[in-house]
Amino acid sequence: MPVRTLLVTVLVSAAAAALAAAAADARPHRLQAPRVADLAYPGTIRTTAATPKTLRVLAASSFWGGTYTANTGEPVTIYASTAYPEDPAVPQRWADFLASLLHGPELAGVRVFLQPEEEISRSCGARALACYDSGSSILIAPGEDVLDGPTAESIVAHEYGHHVAAHRANNPWPAVEWGTKRWATYEEVCLRTAKGILSPGNEGDNYSVNPGEGFAETYRVLNERRLGLAETPWQIVDQFLYPDDAALATVEQDVTTPWTGTTILRYSGAAKTRTFTIATPLDGTLRAFVRGKYRVDLLSGAGARVAGGTATASATVCGARTFKVRVTRNATAKSGSFALTVSRP
């Protein structure tokens, strides 16, 4: 049964109010074609995050739809603009498509609003083709292919990639801007950011090297290949982020078996000084804590001191695949044992 417009308005108005309260944290995600693609696309192609203004415009619009059961048995919430004929087969098809994308339980939380191109430009901004807001999990996208542009399926797949990232952890960085944990590690997002090669969260001049967009595009490619769809040309972000098989595999793993937190390692002993080599397969935060009359130091793989000098130490793993953790008995202690706890990403 179609949902009345009033109910949709209430739903979106509530989301708009919640988003307005957190407006300072709004982060845009733009899908922007490079200059060389302007011949193929009618103007700049981009998606942008929904803002409080966006959601107010959305709330004032008319929609029909509701929650549909996809062919996988999962519920998917789809609303369509009243500019489209009221045909339940349309949102049902989109519910089935979304369920066909590689996903986890985050599928139940997304709310998709389908609009024609001219309405999207009012909701999402001039020349925008879609928008997604991680705060409200609202995804606004075209219900049909864009003339001389990417297919609606490729746009929705890209935007759903942002939804996936928004529901994954990549501490200490936000996955929606840096990409998911294993993918970001494989693509050396931390190292490349430190070198000025990548620019997380940048939706301006450095958009093409925004890893959040690189992740969403990689997610799109992964699903196009899985579903046997024609692969949309890689024109949104820099070519060096184009995924090889290993990159696609990390995205698949991050979607199906997300990184959930640190791994805890424990050691003990009674030596005056002892050094442990810790494998750090993922970027993130490394922490060490020692009990006893000891201090702990974190050393780079080459042995240079990174952090420590007390009973606790922490450092950011940024490309290094091993760290050394050294415990040293205090100079005032003649004997004693230690218990060392290390948490690694």
Coordinates of C-alpha atoms in Angstrom, one line a residue:
M1 CA 0.0 0.0 0.0
P2 CA 1.4 3.4 -0.9
V3 CA 2.2 5.7 2.0
R4 CA 0.5 9.0 2.1
T5 CA 2.5 12.2 1.5
L6 CA 1.7 13.5 5.0
L7 CA 3.5 10.5 6.6
V8 CA 6.5 11.0 4.4
T9 CA 6.5 14.7 5.3
V10 CA 6.5 14.0 9.0
L11 CA 9.3 11.4 8.5
V12 CA 11.5 13.8 6.6
S13 CA 10.7 16.8 8.8
A14 CA 11.9 14.8 11.8
A15 CA 15.1 13.9 10.0
A16 CA 15.6 17.6 9.0
A17 CA 15.2 18.7 12.6
A18 CA 17.7 16.1 13.8
L19 CA 20.2 17.1 11.1
A20 CA 19.8 20.8 11.7
A21 CA 20.9 20.2 15.3
A22 CA 24.1 18.6 14.0
A23 CA 24.6 20.9 11.0
A24 CA 28.1 21.7 12.0
D25 CA 29.0 18.0 11.4
A26 CA 27.5 17.8 8.0
R27 CA 30.0 16.5 5.5
P28 CA 29.4 16.6 1.7
H29 CA 30.0 13.8 -0.7
R30 CA 30.2 14.9 -4.3
L31 CA 30.3 12.8 -7.4
Q32 CA 32.0 15.1 -9.8
A33 CA 33.1 14.3 -13.4
P34 CA 36.5 15.6 -14.5
R35 CA 36.8 18.3 -17.1
V36 CA 37.5 15.8 -19.9
A37 CA 34.1 14.2 -19.2
D38 CA 32.2 17.4 -19.8
L39 CA 31.7 16.4 -23.4
A40 CA 30.0 13.3 -22.3
Y41 CA 28.0 14.7 -19.4
P42 CA 25.7 17.8 -19.5
G43 CA 27.6 19.9 -17.0
T44 CA 29.3 18.9 -13.8
I45 CA 28.1 15.6 -12.4
R46 CA 28.1 15.4 -8.6
T47 CA 26.4 14.2 -5.6
T48 CA 26.3 16.1 -2.4
A49 CA 25.3 15.5 1.2
A50 CA 21.8 16.3 2.2
T51 CA 21.8 19.4 4.4
P52 CA 19.0 20.8 6.7
K53 CA 17.9 22.9 3.7
T54 CA 17.9 19.9 1.5
L55 CA 15.7 17.9 3.9
R56 CA 13.3 20.8 4.3
V57 CA 12.9 20.9 0.5
L58 CA 12.4 17.2 0.6
A59 CA 9.8 17.4 3.3
A60 CA 7.8 19.9 1.2
S61 CA 7.8 17.5 -1.7
S62 CA 5.2 14.8 -2.4
F63 CA 6.1 11.1 -2.4
W64 CA 4.4 7.8 -2.4
G65 CA 5.9 4.5 -1.3
G66 CA 6.9 2.8 1.9
T67 CA 8.8 -0.3 3.0
Y68 CA 9.0 -3.1 0.5
T69 CA 10.1 -6.7 1.0
A70 CA 13.0 -7.3 -1.4
N71 CA 13.4 -10.7 -3.2
T72 CA 15.9 -11.6 -0.5
G73 CA 13.2 -11.2 2.2
E74 CA 14.8 -8.0 3.6
P75 CA 12.8 -4.8 4.2
V76 CA 13.9 -1.8 2.1
T77 CA 12.4 1.7 2.4
I78 CA 11.7 3.4 -0.9
Y79 CA 9.7 6.5 -1.7
A80 CA 9.1 7.9 -5.2
S81 CA 8.2 11.4 -6.2
T82 CA 4.6 12.0 -7.3
A83 CA 6.2 13.1 -10.6
Y84 CA 6.5 9.4 -11.3
P85 CA 3.3 7.4 -12.0
E86 CA 2.2 5.5 -8.9
D87 CA 3.4 2.0 -9.8
P88 CA 4.4 -0.2 -6.9
A89 CA 6.6 -2.2 -9.3
V90 CA 9.0 0.7 -9.5
P91 CA 10.1 0.9 -5.8
Q92 CA 9.9 -2.9 -5.7
R93 CA 12.5 -3.1 -8.5
W94 CA 14.7 -0.6 -6.6
A95 CA 14.3 -2.5 -3.4
D96 CA 15.4 -5.7 -5.2
F97 CA 18.4 -3.8 -6.7
L98 CA 19.5 -2.5 -3.4
A99 CA 19.3 -5.9 -1.8
S100 CA 21.3 -7.3 -4.7
L101 CA 24.2 -5.0 -3.8
L102 CA 26.8 -6.4 -1.4
H103 CA 25.5 -5.3 2.0
G104 CA 25.1 -6.0 5.7
P105 CA 22.4 -5.1 8.2
E106 CA 22.8 -1.4 7.3
L107 CA 20.4 -2.0 4.4
A108 CA 17.4 -1.9 6.8
G109 CA 18.3 1.7 7.9
V110 CA 18.6 3.4 4.5
R111 CA 15.7 5.5 3.3
V112 CA 15.7 6.1 -0.5
F113 CA 13.9 8.9 -2.1
L114 CA 13.6 8.7 -5.9
Q115 CA 13.2 12.0 -7.8
P116 CA 13.5 13.1 -11.4
E117 CA 16.6 15.2 -12.3
E118 CA 14.9 18.6 -12.0
E119 CA 13.6 17.8 -8.5
I120 CA 17.0 16.5 -7.4
S121 CA 18.6 19.8 -8.5
R122 CA 16.3 21.5 -6.0
S123 CA 16.8 19.0 -3.3
C124 CA 20.5 18.4 -3.6
G125 CA 21.8 21.5 -5.4
A126 CA 22.4 22.7 -9.0
R127 CA 23.7 20.1 -11.3
A128 CA 23.7 17.4 -8.5
L129 CA 22.5 14.0 -9.5
A130 CA 22.0 12.5 -6.0
C131 CA 22.8 13.1 -2.4
Y132 CA 23.3 11.0 0.7
D133 CA 23.4 12.1 4.4
S134 CA 25.1 9.9 6.9
G135 CA 23.3 11.5 9.8
S136 CA 19.8 10.5 8.7
S137 CA 20.7 7.7 6.3
I138 CA 18.6 9.4 3.6
L139 CA 19.7 8.7 0.0
I140 CA 18.1 10.9 -2.8
A141 CA 18.7 9.6 -6.3
P142 CA 17.2 9.5 -9.8
G143 CA 14.6 6.9 -10.5
E144 CA 15.7 6.6 -14.1
D145 CA 18.9 6.9 -16.2
V146 CA 20.4 10.4 -16.7
L147 CA 20.5 11.6 -20.3
D148 CA 24.0 11.2 -21.6
G149 CA 25.2 10.4 -18.1
P150 CA 25.8 7.4 -15.8
T151 CA 23.0 4.9 -15.2
A152 CA 20.7 5.4 -12.3
E153 CA 22.0 2.0 -11.0
S154 CA 25.6 3.2 -10.9
I155 CA 24.6 6.4 -9.1
V156 CA 22.7 4.5 -6.5
A157 CA 25.5 1.9 -6.1
H158 CA 28.0 4.8 -5.5
E159 CA 25.7 6.5 -3.0
Y160 CA 25.0 3.2 -1.2
G161 CA 28.8 2.8 -0.9
H162 CA 28.7 5.9 1.3
H163 CA 25.9 4.4 3.3
V164 CA 28.0 1.3 3.9
A165 CA 31.1 3.3 4.9
A166 CA 28.9 5.4 7.3
H167 CA 28.0 2.2 9.1
R168 CA 31.6 0.8 9.4
A169 CA 34.4 1.7 11.9
N170 CA 37.8 2.8 10.9
N171 CA 39.1 4.4 14.2
P172 CA 40.6 6.9 14.7
W173 CA 39.3 8.1 11.3
P174 CA 35.7 8.4 10.0
A175 CA 35.2 5.6 7.4
V176 CA 32.8 7.7 5.4
E177 CA 35.7 10.1 4.7
W178 CA 38.7 7.8 4.7
G179 CA 37.1 4.5 3.5
T180 CA 36.7 1.3 5.4
K181 CA 39.5 -0.2 7.6
R182 CA 41.0 -2.9 5.3
W183 CA 40.5 -0.9 2.1
A184 CA 42.0 2.2 3.6
T185 CA 45.0 0.3 4.8
Y186 CA 45.5 -1.4 1.4
E187 CA 45.2 1.9 -0.4
E188 CA 47.6 3.6 2.1
V189 CA 45.2 6.3 2.8
C190 CA 47.0 7.4 6.0
L191 CA 50.4 7.5 4.4
R192 CA 49.2 9.2 1.2
T193 CA 47.3 11.7 3.3
A194 CA 50.4 12.5 5.3
K195 CA 52.3 13.1 2.0
G196 CA 49.6 15.3 0.7
I197 CA 48.6 12.9 -2.1
L198 CA 45.1 12.2 -0.7
S199 CA 42.6 14.6 0.8
P200 CA 39.9 13.0 3.0
G201 CA 36.7 14.9 3.1
N202 CA 37.8 17.4 0.5
E203 CA 34.9 18.2 -1.9
G204 CA 36.6 21.1 -3.6
D205 CA 39.7 21.4 -5.7
N206 CA 41.1 18.1 -4.4
Y207 CA 37.9 16.1 -4.9
S208 CA 39.6 13.7 -7.3
V209 CA 41.9 12.5 -4.5
N210 CA 39.2 12.2 -1.8
P211 CA 39.5 8.6 -0.5
G212 CA 35.8 8.6 0.7
E213 CA 34.8 9.0 -3.0
G214 CA 37.4 6.5 -4.0
F215 CA 35.9 4.0 -1.7
A216 CA 32.4 4.6 -3.0
E217 CA 33.5 4.3 -6.6
T218 CA 35.4 1.0 -5.7
Y219 CA 32.2 -0.3 -4.1
R220 CA 30.3 0.6 -7.3
V221 CA 32.8 -1.3 -9.5
L222 CA 32.7 -4.3 -7.2
N223 CA 29.0 -4.6 -7.5
E224 CA 28.8 -3.9 -11.2
R225 CA 31.2 -6.9 -11.7
R226 CA 29.3 -9.1 -9.2
L227 CA 26.0 -8.3 -11.0
G228 CA 27.3 -8.6 -14.5
L229 CA 26.5 -4.9 -15.2
A230 CA 28.4 -2.8 -17.7
E231 CA 31.1 -1.0 -15.8
T232 CA 30.7 2.7 -15.6
P233 CA 33.8 4.6 -16.8
W234 CA 36.3 5.5 -14.0
Q235 CA 36.0 9.3 -14.3
I236 CA 35.2 10.5 -10.8
V237 CA 38.4 10.1 -8.8
D238 CA 42.1 9.8 -9.7
Q239 CA 43.1 6.8 -11.8
F240 CA 45.6 5.6 -9.1
L241 CA 42.6 4.7 -7.0
Y242 CA 41.1 2.4 -9.6
P243 CA 40.8 -0.9 -7.9
D244 CA 42.8 -4.0 -8.6
D245 CA 41.5 -7.4 -7.5
A246 CA 43.1 -7.1 -4.0
A247 CA 41.3 -3.7 -3.5
L248 CA 38.0 -5.2 -4.5
A249 CA 38.6 -8.1 -2.1
T250 CA 39.2 -5.7 0.8
V251 CA 36.0 -3.9 0.2
E252 CA 34.1 -7.2 0.0
Q253 CA 35.6 -8.2 3.3
D254 CA 34.9 -4.8 4.9
V255 CA 31.2 -5.1 3.8
T256 CA 30.6 -8.7 4.8
T257 CA 32.8 -9.1 7.9
P258 CA 33.4 -5.5 9.1
W259 CA 36.3 -4.6 11.4
T260 CA 34.9 -4.4 14.8
G261 CA 37.7 -3.2 17.0
T262 CA 41.1 -3.8 18.4
T263 CA 42.9 -7.1 18.9
I264 CA 44.3 -7.6 22.4
L265 CA 47.7 -9.2 23.0
R266 CA 49.2 -10.0 26.4
Y267 CA 52.8 -10.8 27.5
S268 CA 54.6 -11.2 30.8
G269 CA 58.1 -11.7 32.1
A270 CA 60.7 -10.6 34.6
A271 CA 63.6 -9.4 32.5
K272 CA 65.2 -6.0 33.1
T273 CA 64.4 -5.1 29.5
R274 CA 62.5 -7.0 26.8
T275 CA 61.3 -6.0 23.3
F276 CA 58.4 -7.5 21.5
T277 CA 57.8 -7.2 17.7
I278 CA 54.1 -6.6 17.1
A279 CA 52.6 -7.3 13.6
T280 CA 50.3 -4.4 12.6
P281 CA 48.5 -5.5 9.5
L282 CA 46.0 -2.6 9.7
D283 CA 46.4 1.1 10.1
G284 CA 44.9 2.7 13.3
T285 CA 45.8 3.2 16.9
L286 CA 48.3 1.0 18.7
R287 CA 48.3 1.2 22.5
A288 CA 50.4 -0.5 25.2
F289 CA 50.0 -0.7 29.0
V290 CA 52.4 -2.3 31.4
R291 CA 51.8 -3.3 35.0
G292 CA 54.7 -3.6 37.5
K293 CA 57.7 -1.4 38.1
Y294 CA 58.3 -0.9 34.4
R295 CA 57.9 1.6 31.6
V296 CA 56.8 0.9 28.1
D297 CA 58.1 2.4 24.8
L298 CA 56.8 2.1 21.3
L299 CA 59.5 1.9 18.6
S300 CA 59.3 2.0 14.9
G301 CA 60.3 -1.0 12.9
A302 CA 63.7 0.5 12.6
G303 CA 64.0 0.9 16.3
A304 CA 63.4 4.7 16.6
R305 CA 61.3 5.7 19.7
V306 CA 57.8 6.8 18.8
A307 CA 56.0 7.2 22.1
G308 CA 56.2 6.0 25.7
G309 CA 58.3 6.6 28.8
T310 CA 55.6 5.8 31.3
A311 CA 53.3 2.8 32.0
T312 CA 51.2 3.6 28.9
A313 CA 52.0 4.5 25.3
S314 CA 50.1 5.0 22.1
A315 CA 50.9 5.7 18.5
T316 CA 49.2 5.8 15.1
V317 CA 49.9 3.0 12.8
C318 CA 50.3 4.6 9.4
G319 CA 51.7 2.3 6.9
A320 CA 54.1 0.4 9.2
R321 CA 53.4 -3.3 9.3
T322 CA 55.4 -3.9 12.5
F323 CA 56.1 -2.0 15.7
K324 CA 58.4 -2.9 18.5
V325 CA 57.2 -2.6 22.1
R326 CA 59.9 -2.4 24.7
V327 CA 59.4 -2.7 28.5
T328 CA 62.1 -1.5 30.8
R329 CA 62.3 -2.0 34.5
N330 CA 62.5 1.3 36.5
A331 CA 66.0 2.3 37.6
T332 CA 64.9 2.3 41.2
A333 CA 63.6 -1.3 41.0
K334 CA 66.1 -4.1 41.6
S335 CA 63.6 -6.9 40.7
G336 CA 60.1 -7.6 39.7
S337 CA 57.9 -8.8 36.8
F338 CA 55.7 -7.2 34.3
A339 CA 52.4 -7.8 32.6
L340 CA 52.1 -6.1 29.2
T341 CA 48.9 -5.5 27.3
V342 CA 48.9 -4.4 23.7
S343 CA 45.9 -3.4 21.6
R344 CA 46.4 -3.1 17.9
P345 CA 44.0 -2.2 15.1

